[in-house]
Amino acid sequence: MTGRFAPTPSGRMHIGNAYAMLAAWLDARSRGERMLLRIEDIDTPRVLPDADRLMMDDLIWLGLDWDGDPVYQSSPERHARYEEALACLANAGLVYPCFCSRADLRAASAPNEGDGFMIYPGTCRRLLEERPDEVKARLARGDRHSLRIVMPGGWAAPHETAADAYSGFIDEVFGPQLFNLPRMVGDSVVRRADGLFAYQLVVVVDDLDMGVDRVVRGRDLLRSTALQRWIRASLLGAGFTPQAHADSPTSFFGEAANGGPTAMPVESHADGGGSLAGASGERRNTASSPEHPVYAHLPLIDNAAGKRLAKRERSLDMGALRARGVTPEQVVGYCAYLLNLRPDAEPCSAAELVSDFSWEPLRAEHDDRAVDPSDPSCPVWLREA
Ligand code: GLU
């Protein structure tokens, strides 16, 4: 099995990032698994120069190692794979162009619940169904558009049964999760109007290609997990072959290979001329099928004011802490305390935590945490920060 670190190089790592990295590393290493590093620099406008190098330096300083070379989402090789994945979805009739502006979306979408999701009302999906010639003309004219992946059970597919509309999984920490895909996720952008591939698509393609089967990250991504599982199932259903398993597709598909990973009906509408083939990807790759990774979502870490720690809060980042002489054992010990692995924030090394790592204590108590200097459990070095 394989785990991964997937930091976004948008700033220096802070306590909350170190806590997530430690959890991911312990999850993999306590099982004797591989740990890979992927630098999530797909959203180039958010990337800060040198942040990747500093992140790697901080990981090593914390005693968190990884196997092999880091994978950069910005590399030409990865881009070629994202193109392939998108073509695969398009050939299966699972994506459509969306011409809605940000203002249109804000006006028409259901309010989101703080995790950034705006549920798309399906405007351009209906446009394609009802007026395909108009879509064709707008594409020919070069109108600015994103590409969206269709959810099952939505407007265009009334024949789908209610069960198809759900994505369910058991999270290692938060337990059983059930998301209604059209209602709680909605048709989502896989390529942005500015031409960049969307995070939601590239993470799935990367995890497939890198053979990642354990994903540890913040609970703000629970809903994204439902979407990513759908994208993953759609890709596999559409015949996308992960690089990690290109040599042994049969063993990779496991029980889902009953009859093979059948390609979906090919009905391209990338040119706006076709109709949606129907979103039946997940039916061939049921929610319980073995090719989905195991997920562990973590409680979020807030600051004393109850707001989620952000990379712009420099006082708690590794640069500031290291400059003040804080040791890696102090940071790791505090993160272990936040993960409920230790009763207090006594310094310890990451390696010391490997042998009795378990999700059990966090599963038992997974409220969000706060780094609160007024809390008696807060170590002195943090109170001073
Ligand atoms: N790059 C994301 C972050 O830094 C993590 C995405 C993931 O784990 O899939 O929050």
GROMACS .gro file of C-alpha atoms and ligand atoms in nm:
model
  395
    1MET     CA    1   0.000   0.000   0.000
    2THR     CA    2   0.105   0.357  -0.057
    3GLY     CA    3   0.044   0.685   0.123
    4ARG     CA    4   0.133   1.037   0.020
    5PHE     CA    5   0.216   1.385   0.131
    6ALA     CA    6   0.040   1.633  -0.098
    7PRO     CA    7   0.137   1.984   0.014
    8THR     CA    8   0.041   2.294  -0.182
    9PRO     CA    9   0.350   2.518  -0.208
   10SER     CA   10   0.159   2.837  -0.133
   11GLY     CA   11   0.354   2.932   0.178
   12ARG     CA   12   0.558   2.797   0.467
   13MET     CA   13   0.420   2.492   0.648
   14HIS     CA   14   0.243   2.575   0.978
   15ILE     CA   15   0.152   2.365   1.280
   16GLY     CA   16  -0.171   2.247   1.112
   17ASN     CA   17   0.020   2.128   0.805
   18ALA     CA   18   0.283   1.957   1.020
   19TYR     CA   19   0.004   1.778   1.209
   20ALA     CA   20  -0.152   1.653   0.881
   21MET     CA   21   0.187   1.547   0.742
   22LEU     CA   22   0.272   1.361   1.063
   23ALA     CA   23  -0.063   1.179   1.053
   24ALA     CA   24  -0.016   1.075   0.688
   25TRP     CA   25   0.340   0.960   0.754
   26LEU     CA   26   0.245   0.760   1.064
   27ASP     CA   27  -0.047   0.598   0.882
   28ALA     CA   28   0.189   0.473   0.609
   29ARG     CA   29   0.500   0.394   0.808
   30SER     CA   30   0.316   0.213   1.089
   31ARG     CA   31   0.198  -0.029   0.822
   32GLY     CA   32   0.543  -0.051   0.666
   33GLU     CA   33   0.409   0.117   0.354
   34ARG     CA   34   0.560   0.342   0.091
   35MET     CA   35   0.523   0.715   0.136
   36LEU     CA   36   0.533   0.937  -0.172
   37LEU     CA   37   0.561   1.315  -0.203
   38ARG     CA   38   0.359   1.516  -0.450
   39ILE     CA   39   0.396   1.891  -0.478
   40GLU     CA   40   0.048   2.024  -0.559
   41ASP     CA   41   0.150   2.319  -0.770
   42ILE     CA   42  -0.127   2.291  -1.031
   43ASP     CA   43  -0.284   2.621  -0.927
   44THR     CA   44   0.012   2.826  -1.045
   45PRO     CA   45  -0.121   3.166  -0.933
   46ARG     CA   46  -0.114   3.039  -0.570
   47VAL     CA   47   0.237   2.897  -0.585
   48LEU     CA   48   0.515   3.085  -0.405
   49PRO     CA   49   0.872   3.056  -0.530
   50ASP     CA   50   1.085   2.823  -0.318
   51ALA     CA   51   0.792   2.707  -0.103
   52ASP     CA   52   0.840   2.350  -0.231
   53ARG     CA   53   1.204   2.344  -0.124
   54LEU     CA   54   1.121   2.486   0.219
   55MET     CA   55   0.842   2.230   0.263
   56MET     CA   56   1.078   1.944   0.189
   57ASP     CA   57   1.331   2.092   0.424
   58ASP     CA   58   1.067   2.120   0.699
   59LEU     CA   59   0.951   1.761   0.642
   60ILE     CA   60   1.306   1.634   0.678
   61TRP     CA   61   1.360   1.854   0.983
   62LEU     CA   62   1.046   1.699   1.138
   63GLY     CA   63   1.183   1.349   1.067
   64LEU     CA   64   0.920   1.273   0.802
   65ASP     CA   65   1.079   1.101   0.505
   66TRP     CA   66   0.943   0.985   0.170
   67ASP     CA   67   1.033   0.738  -0.103
   68GLY     CA   68   1.157   0.834  -0.448
   69ASP     CA   69   1.153   1.171  -0.620
   70PRO     CA   70   0.878   1.423  -0.557
   71VAL     CA   71   0.611   1.443  -0.828
   72TYR     CA   72   0.532   1.796  -0.949
   73GLN     CA   73   0.185   1.856  -1.088
   74SER     CA   74   0.329   2.134  -1.303
   75SER     CA   75   0.556   1.894  -1.495
   76PRO     CA   76   0.491   1.834  -1.867
   77GLU     CA   77   0.456   1.459  -1.799
   78ARG     CA   78   0.175   1.516  -1.551
   79HIS     CA   79   0.005   1.761  -1.786
   80ALA     CA   80   0.005   1.501  -2.062
   81ARG     CA   81  -0.167   1.258  -1.824
   82TYR     CA   82  -0.429   1.517  -1.722
   83GLU     CA   83  -0.501   1.576  -2.092
   84GLU     CA   84  -0.542   1.202  -2.143
   85ALA     CA   85  -0.777   1.174  -1.847
   86LEU     CA   86  -0.987   1.462  -1.971
   87ALA     CA   87  -1.005   1.314  -2.321
   88CYS     CA   88  -1.116   0.987  -2.168
   89LEU     CA   89  -1.400   1.156  -1.981
   90ALA     CA   90  -1.496   1.357  -2.288
   91ASN     CA   91  -1.506   1.046  -2.507
   92ALA     CA   92  -1.736   0.884  -2.256
   93GLY     CA   93  -1.968   1.185  -2.271
   94LEU     CA   94  -1.902   1.272  -1.910
   95VAL     CA   95  -1.792   1.634  -1.945
   96TYR     CA   96  -1.956   1.938  -2.096
   97PRO     CA   97  -1.856   2.299  -2.155
   98CYS     CA   98  -1.986   2.556  -1.910
   99PHE     CA   99  -2.004   2.922  -2.011
  100CYS     CA  100  -2.132   3.054  -1.679
  101SER     CA  101  -1.938   3.344  -1.528
  102ARG     CA  102  -1.851   3.367  -1.160
  103ALA     CA  103  -2.135   3.616  -1.115
  104ASP     CA  104  -2.381   3.375  -1.284
  105LEU     CA  105  -2.266   3.100  -1.051
  106ARG     CA  106  -2.296   3.307  -0.738
  107ALA     CA  107  -2.646   3.413  -0.835
  108ALA     CA  108  -2.769   3.066  -0.926
  109SER     CA  109  -2.587   2.825  -0.694
  110ALA     CA  110  -2.703   2.694  -0.363
  111PRO     CA  111  -2.507   2.850  -0.074
  112ASN     CA  112  -2.200   2.650   0.020
  113GLU     CA  113  -2.121   2.526   0.365
  114GLY     CA  114  -1.783   2.681   0.410
  115ASP     CA  115  -1.578   2.424   0.221
  116GLY     CA  116  -1.582   2.617  -0.104
  117PHE     CA  117  -1.843   2.411  -0.284
  118MET     CA  118  -2.104   2.588  -0.493
  119ILE     CA  119  -2.362   2.341  -0.616
  120TYR     CA  120  -2.392   2.402  -0.989
  121PRO     CA  121  -2.755   2.424  -1.099
  122GLY     CA  122  -2.690   2.252  -1.436
  123THR     CA  123  -2.753   2.553  -1.659
  124CYS     CA  124  -2.504   2.458  -1.931
  125ARG     CA  125  -2.585   2.088  -1.905
  126ARG     CA  126  -2.942   2.179  -2.002
  127LEU     CA  127  -2.812   2.411  -2.272
  128LEU     CA  128  -2.626   2.122  -2.433
  129GLU     CA  129  -2.928   1.896  -2.414
  130GLU     CA  130  -3.175   2.151  -2.542
  131ARG     CA  131  -2.972   2.365  -2.778
  132PRO     CA  132  -2.662   2.173  -2.888
  133ASP     CA  133  -2.622   2.398  -3.193
  134GLU     CA  134  -2.589   2.703  -2.973
  135VAL     CA  135  -2.318   2.530  -2.771
  136LYS     CA  136  -2.138   2.437  -3.091
  137ALA     CA  137  -2.156   2.794  -3.214
  138ARG     CA  138  -2.028   2.937  -2.887
  139LEU     CA  139  -1.737   2.694  -2.885
  140ALA     CA  140  -1.658   2.776  -3.249
  141ARG     CA  141  -1.665   3.145  -3.156
  142GLY     CA  142  -1.411   3.078  -2.881
  143ASP     CA  143  -1.635   3.174  -2.589
  144ARG     CA  144  -1.459   3.139  -2.256
  145HIS     CA  145  -1.568   2.818  -2.084
  146SER     CA  146  -1.475   2.564  -1.822
  147LEU     CA  147  -1.540   2.190  -1.847
  148ARG     CA  148  -1.762   2.017  -1.592
  149ILE     CA  149  -1.803   1.652  -1.509
  150VAL     CA  150  -2.162   1.528  -1.483
  151MET     CA  151  -2.296   1.383  -1.162
  152PRO     CA  152  -2.529   1.086  -1.172
  153GLY     CA  153  -2.901   1.111  -1.110
  154GLY     CA  154  -2.923   1.474  -1.209
  155TRP     CA  155  -3.145   1.654  -1.453
  156ALA     CA  156  -3.018   1.479  -1.766
  157ALA     CA  157  -3.060   1.126  -1.644
  158PRO     CA  158  -3.406   1.072  -1.495
  159HIS     CA  159  -3.373   0.696  -1.558
  160GLU     CA  160  -3.094   0.667  -1.299
  161THR     CA  161  -3.203   0.510  -0.975
  162ALA     CA  162  -3.171   0.704  -0.653
  163ALA     CA  163  -2.890   0.476  -0.536
  164ASP     CA  164  -2.668   0.592  -0.822
  165ALA     CA  165  -2.675   0.941  -0.685
  166TYR     CA  166  -2.490   0.852  -0.366
  167SER     CA  167  -2.124   0.823  -0.286
  168GLY     CA  168  -2.063   0.643   0.041
  169PHE     CA  169  -1.742   0.549   0.215
  170ILE     CA  170  -1.616   0.473   0.560
  171ASP     CA  171  -1.366   0.724   0.687
  172GLU     CA  172  -1.100   0.601   0.929
  173VAL     CA  173  -1.170   0.892   1.162
  174PHE     CA  174  -1.517   1.029   1.085
  175GLY     CA  175  -1.683   0.691   1.017
  176PRO     CA  176  -1.958   0.630   0.758
  177GLN     CA  177  -2.007   0.913   0.509
  178LEU     CA  178  -2.287   0.944   0.256
  179PHE     CA  179  -2.308   1.223   0.000
  180ASN     CA  180  -2.586   1.276  -0.247
  181LEU     CA  181  -2.374   1.366  -0.551
  182PRO     CA  182  -2.618   1.586  -0.747
  183ARG     CA  183  -2.749   1.762  -0.438
  184MET     CA  184  -2.440   1.792  -0.222
  185VAL     CA  185  -2.162   1.804  -0.482
  186GLY     CA  186  -2.306   1.895  -0.821
  187ASP     CA  187  -2.148   1.894  -1.167
  188SER     CA  188  -1.794   2.009  -1.093
  189VAL     CA  189  -1.521   2.185  -1.287
  190VAL     CA  190  -1.245   1.958  -1.415
  191ARG     CA  191  -1.080   2.220  -1.634
  192ARG     CA  192  -1.103   2.584  -1.539
  193ALA     CA  193  -1.199   2.866  -1.772
  194ASP     CA  194  -0.840   2.996  -1.745
  195GLY     CA  195  -0.724   2.664  -1.893
  196LEU     CA  196  -0.576   2.518  -1.573
  197PHE     CA  197  -0.675   2.165  -1.478
  198ALA     CA  198  -0.887   2.163  -1.166
  199TYR     CA  199  -0.747   2.033  -0.838
  200GLN     CA  200  -1.033   1.778  -0.817
  201LEU     CA  201  -0.930   1.611  -1.143
  202VAL     CA  202  -0.553   1.616  -1.103
  203VAL     CA  203  -0.558   1.470  -0.752
  204VAL     CA  204  -0.753   1.171  -0.879
  205VAL     CA  205  -0.525   1.119  -1.180
  206ASP     CA  206  -0.214   1.155  -0.962
  207ASP     CA  207  -0.338   0.920  -0.692
  208LEU     CA  208  -0.426   0.661  -0.958
  209ASP     CA  209  -0.093   0.695  -1.139
  210MET     CA  210   0.111   0.692  -0.817
  211GLY     CA  211  -0.077   0.388  -0.687
  212VAL     CA  212  -0.187   0.579  -0.375
  213ASP     CA  213  -0.434   0.384  -0.168
  214ARG     CA  214  -0.423   0.570   0.165
  215VAL     CA  215  -0.527   0.934   0.172
  216VAL     CA  216  -0.490   1.138   0.492
  217ARG     CA  217  -0.599   1.506   0.491
  218GLY     CA  218  -0.819   1.768   0.658
  219ARG     CA  219  -1.190   1.711   0.711
  220ASP     CA  220  -1.266   2.015   0.495
  221LEU     CA  221  -1.202   1.778   0.203
  222LEU     CA  222  -1.469   1.520   0.301
  223ARG     CA  223  -1.706   1.646   0.036
  224SER     CA  224  -1.422   1.657  -0.217
  225THR     CA  225  -1.364   1.292  -0.141
  226ALA     CA  226  -1.717   1.210  -0.257
  227LEU     CA  227  -1.647   1.400  -0.579
  228GLN     CA  228  -1.302   1.248  -0.624
  229ARG     CA  229  -1.442   0.898  -0.581
  230TRP     CA  230  -1.694   0.976  -0.852
  231ILE     CA  231  -1.423   1.113  -1.085
  232ARG     CA  232  -1.209   0.808  -1.014
  233ALA     CA  233  -1.495   0.567  -1.089
  234SER     CA  234  -1.581   0.762  -1.403
  235LEU     CA  235  -1.221   0.753  -1.527
  236LEU     CA  236  -1.183   0.381  -1.465
  237GLY     CA  237  -1.525   0.316  -1.615
  238ALA     CA  238  -1.417   0.514  -1.922
  239GLY     CA  239  -1.112   0.292  -1.967
  240PHE     CA  240  -0.839   0.517  -1.820
  241THR     CA  241  -0.539   0.301  -1.731
  242PRO     CA  242  -0.340   0.413  -1.427
  243GLN     CA  243   0.036   0.421  -1.487
  244ALA     CA  244   0.107   0.249  -1.157
  245HIS     CA  245  -0.084  -0.054  -1.276
  246ALA     CA  246  -0.032  -0.037  -1.650
  247ASP     CA  247   0.159  -0.366  -1.637
  248SER     CA  248  -0.098  -0.556  -1.436
  249PRO     CA  249  -0.443  -0.417  -1.503
  250THR     CA  250  -0.619  -0.739  -1.406
  251SER     CA  251  -0.486  -0.750  -1.054
  252PHE     CA  252  -0.550  -0.379  -1.009
  253PHE     CA  253  -0.914  -0.397  -1.107
  254GLY     CA  254  -0.964  -0.689  -0.872
  255GLU     CA  255  -1.326  -0.789  -0.836
  256ALA     CA  256  -1.442  -0.495  -1.042
  257ALA     CA  257  -1.277  -0.673  -1.336
  258ASN     CA  258  -1.571  -0.912  -1.366
  259GLY     CA  259  -1.605  -0.878  -1.738
  260GLY     CA  260  -1.319  -0.629  -1.742
  261PRO     CA  261  -1.309  -0.254  -1.700
  262THR     CA  262  -1.560  -0.203  -1.979
  263ALA     CA  263  -1.532   0.122  -2.165
  264MET     CA  264  -1.838   0.341  -2.151
  265PRO     CA  265  -2.034   0.423  -2.463
  266VAL     CA  266  -1.821   0.659  -2.668
  267GLU     CA  267  -2.026   0.958  -2.766
  268SER     CA  268  -1.799   1.255  -2.777
  269HIS     CA  269  -1.956   1.590  -2.731
  270ALA     CA  270  -1.636   1.774  -2.671
  271ASP     CA  271  -1.726   1.969  -2.983
  272GLY     CA  272  -2.065   2.044  -2.837
  273GLY     CA  273  -2.243   1.831  -3.094
  274GLY     CA  274  -2.339   1.523  -2.897
  275SER     CA  275  -2.555   1.452  -2.599
  276LEU     CA  276  -2.451   1.327  -2.256
  277ALA     CA  277  -2.391   0.955  -2.251
  278GLY     CA  278  -2.525   0.931  -1.899
  279ALA     CA  279  -2.333   0.923  -1.579
  280SER     CA  280  -2.311   0.556  -1.505
  281GLY     CA  281  -1.942   0.537  -1.416
  282GLU     CA  282  -1.988   0.446  -1.053
  283ARG     CA  283  -2.220   0.158  -1.137
  284ARG     CA  284  -1.927  -0.032  -1.282
  285ASN     CA  285  -1.709   0.065  -0.990
  286THR     CA  286  -1.932   0.041  -0.689
  287ALA     CA  287  -1.860   0.240  -0.378
  288SER     CA  288  -1.717  -0.066  -0.203
  289SER     CA  289  -1.492  -0.177  -0.490
  290PRO     CA  290  -1.127  -0.226  -0.395
  291GLU     CA  291  -0.979   0.035  -0.623
  292HIS     CA  292  -1.086   0.324  -0.400
  293PRO     CA  293  -0.825   0.439  -0.147
  294VAL     CA  294  -0.885   0.427   0.225
  295TYR     CA  295  -0.948   0.778   0.360
  296ALA     CA  296  -0.867   0.933   0.696
  297HIS     CA  297  -0.988   1.291   0.740
  298LEU     CA  298  -0.851   1.495   1.026
  299PRO     CA  299  -1.013   1.751   1.258
  300LEU     CA  300  -0.910   2.102   1.157
  301ILE     CA  301  -0.677   2.317   1.362
  302ASP     CA  302  -0.805   2.662   1.448
  303ASN     CA  303  -0.628   2.960   1.598
  304ALA     CA  304  -0.727   3.107   1.935
  305ALA     CA  305  -0.998   3.315   1.766
  306GLY     CA  306  -1.160   2.996   1.633
  307LYS     CA  307  -1.052   3.051   1.273
  308ARG     CA  308  -0.869   2.788   1.075
  309LEU     CA  309  -0.492   2.831   1.078
  310ALA     CA  310  -0.374   2.985   0.753
  311LYS     CA  311  -0.031   2.990   0.597
  312ARG     CA  312  -0.033   3.369   0.617
  313GLU     CA  313  -0.022   3.349   0.999
  314ARG     CA  314   0.350   3.357   1.004
  315SER     CA  315   0.403   3.325   1.381
  316LEU     CA  316   0.312   2.954   1.378
  317ASP     CA  317   0.496   2.856   1.065
  318MET     CA  318   0.802   2.636   1.066
  319GLY     CA  319   1.024   2.923   0.959
  320ALA     CA  320   0.930   3.133   1.263
  321LEU     CA  321   0.938   2.838   1.505
  322ARG     CA  322   1.274   2.714   1.380
  323ALA     CA  323   1.419   3.065   1.396
  324ARG     CA  324   1.313   3.080   1.762
  325GLY     CA  325   1.498   2.759   1.840
  326VAL     CA  326   1.195   2.532   1.872
  327THR     CA  327   1.301   2.170   1.818
  328PRO     CA  328   1.139   1.918   1.581
  329GLU     CA  329   1.061   1.700   1.884
  330GLN     CA  330   0.863   1.985   2.038
  331VAL     CA  331   0.658   2.032   1.721
  332VAL     CA  332   0.607   1.657   1.672
  333GLY     CA  333   0.512   1.607   2.038
  334TYR     CA  334   0.251   1.881   2.018
  335CYS     CA  335   0.114   1.741   1.687
  336ALA     CA  336   0.096   1.394   1.845
  337TYR     CA  337  -0.106   1.548   2.128
  338LEU     CA  338  -0.341   1.713   1.873
  339LEU     CA  339  -0.381   1.369   1.710
  340ASN     CA  340  -0.477   1.223   2.050
  341LEU     CA  341  -0.174   0.995   2.032
  342ARG     CA  342  -0.025   1.137   2.353
  343PRO     CA  343  -0.191   1.269   2.670
  344ASP     CA  344   0.026   1.580   2.670
  345ALA     CA  345   0.256   1.775   2.441
  346GLU     CA  346   0.584   1.627   2.571
  347PRO     CA  347   0.853   1.640   2.300
  348CYS     CA  348   0.911   1.318   2.108
  349SER     CA  349   1.042   1.211   1.769
  350ALA     CA  350   0.821   1.100   1.479
  351ALA     CA  351   1.000   0.763   1.475
  352GLU     CA  352   0.902   0.699   1.839
  353LEU     CA  353   0.535   0.724   1.748
  354VAL     CA  354   0.537   0.465   1.470
  355SER     CA  355   0.506   0.145   1.668
  356ASP     CA  356   0.183   0.224   1.852
  357PHE     CA  357   0.016   0.447   1.597
  358SER     CA  358  -0.360   0.393   1.566
  359TRP     CA  359  -0.659   0.598   1.447
  360GLU     CA  360  -0.861   0.477   1.743
  361PRO     CA  361  -0.800   0.772   1.981
  362LEU     CA  362  -0.883   1.030   1.714
  363ARG     CA  363  -1.189   0.832   1.604
  364ALA     CA  364  -1.311   0.848   1.962
  365GLU     CA  365  -1.281   1.228   1.979
  366HIS     CA  366  -1.263   1.423   1.657
  367ASP     CA  367  -1.381   1.774   1.730
  368ASP     CA  368  -1.176   2.048   1.565
  369ARG     CA  369  -0.878   2.160   1.771
  370ALA     CA  370  -0.750   2.506   1.857
  371VAL     CA  371  -0.396   2.626   1.912
  372ASP     CA  372  -0.491   2.842   2.203
  373PRO     CA  373  -0.214   3.005   2.409
  374SER     CA  374  -0.457   3.054   2.699
  375ASP     CA  375  -0.515   2.679   2.719
  376PRO     CA  376  -0.306   2.522   2.998
  377SER     CA  377  -0.214   2.234   2.763
  378CYS     CA  378  -0.046   2.478   2.526
  379PRO     CA  379   0.332   2.442   2.547
  380VAL     CA  380   0.533   2.745   2.649
  381TRP     CA  381   0.715   2.772   2.315
  382LEU     CA  382   0.375   2.807   2.143
  383ARG     CA  383   0.241   3.053   2.396
  384GLU     CA  384   0.532   3.276   2.313
  385ALA     CA  385   0.474   3.252   1.938
  386GLU     N1  386  -0.282   1.996  -0.149
  386GLU     C1  387  -0.389   1.991  -0.056
  386GLU     C2  388  -0.353   2.076   0.066
  386GLU     O1  389  -0.243   2.118   0.082
  386GLU     C3  390  -0.418   1.850  -0.011
  386GLU     C4  391  -0.497   1.776  -0.113
  386GLU     C5  392  -0.515   1.630  -0.084
  386GLU     O2  393  -0.470   1.577   0.017
  386GLU     O3  394  -0.576   1.567  -0.167
  386GLU     O4  395  -0.440   2.104   0.146
   0.00000   0.00000   0.00000
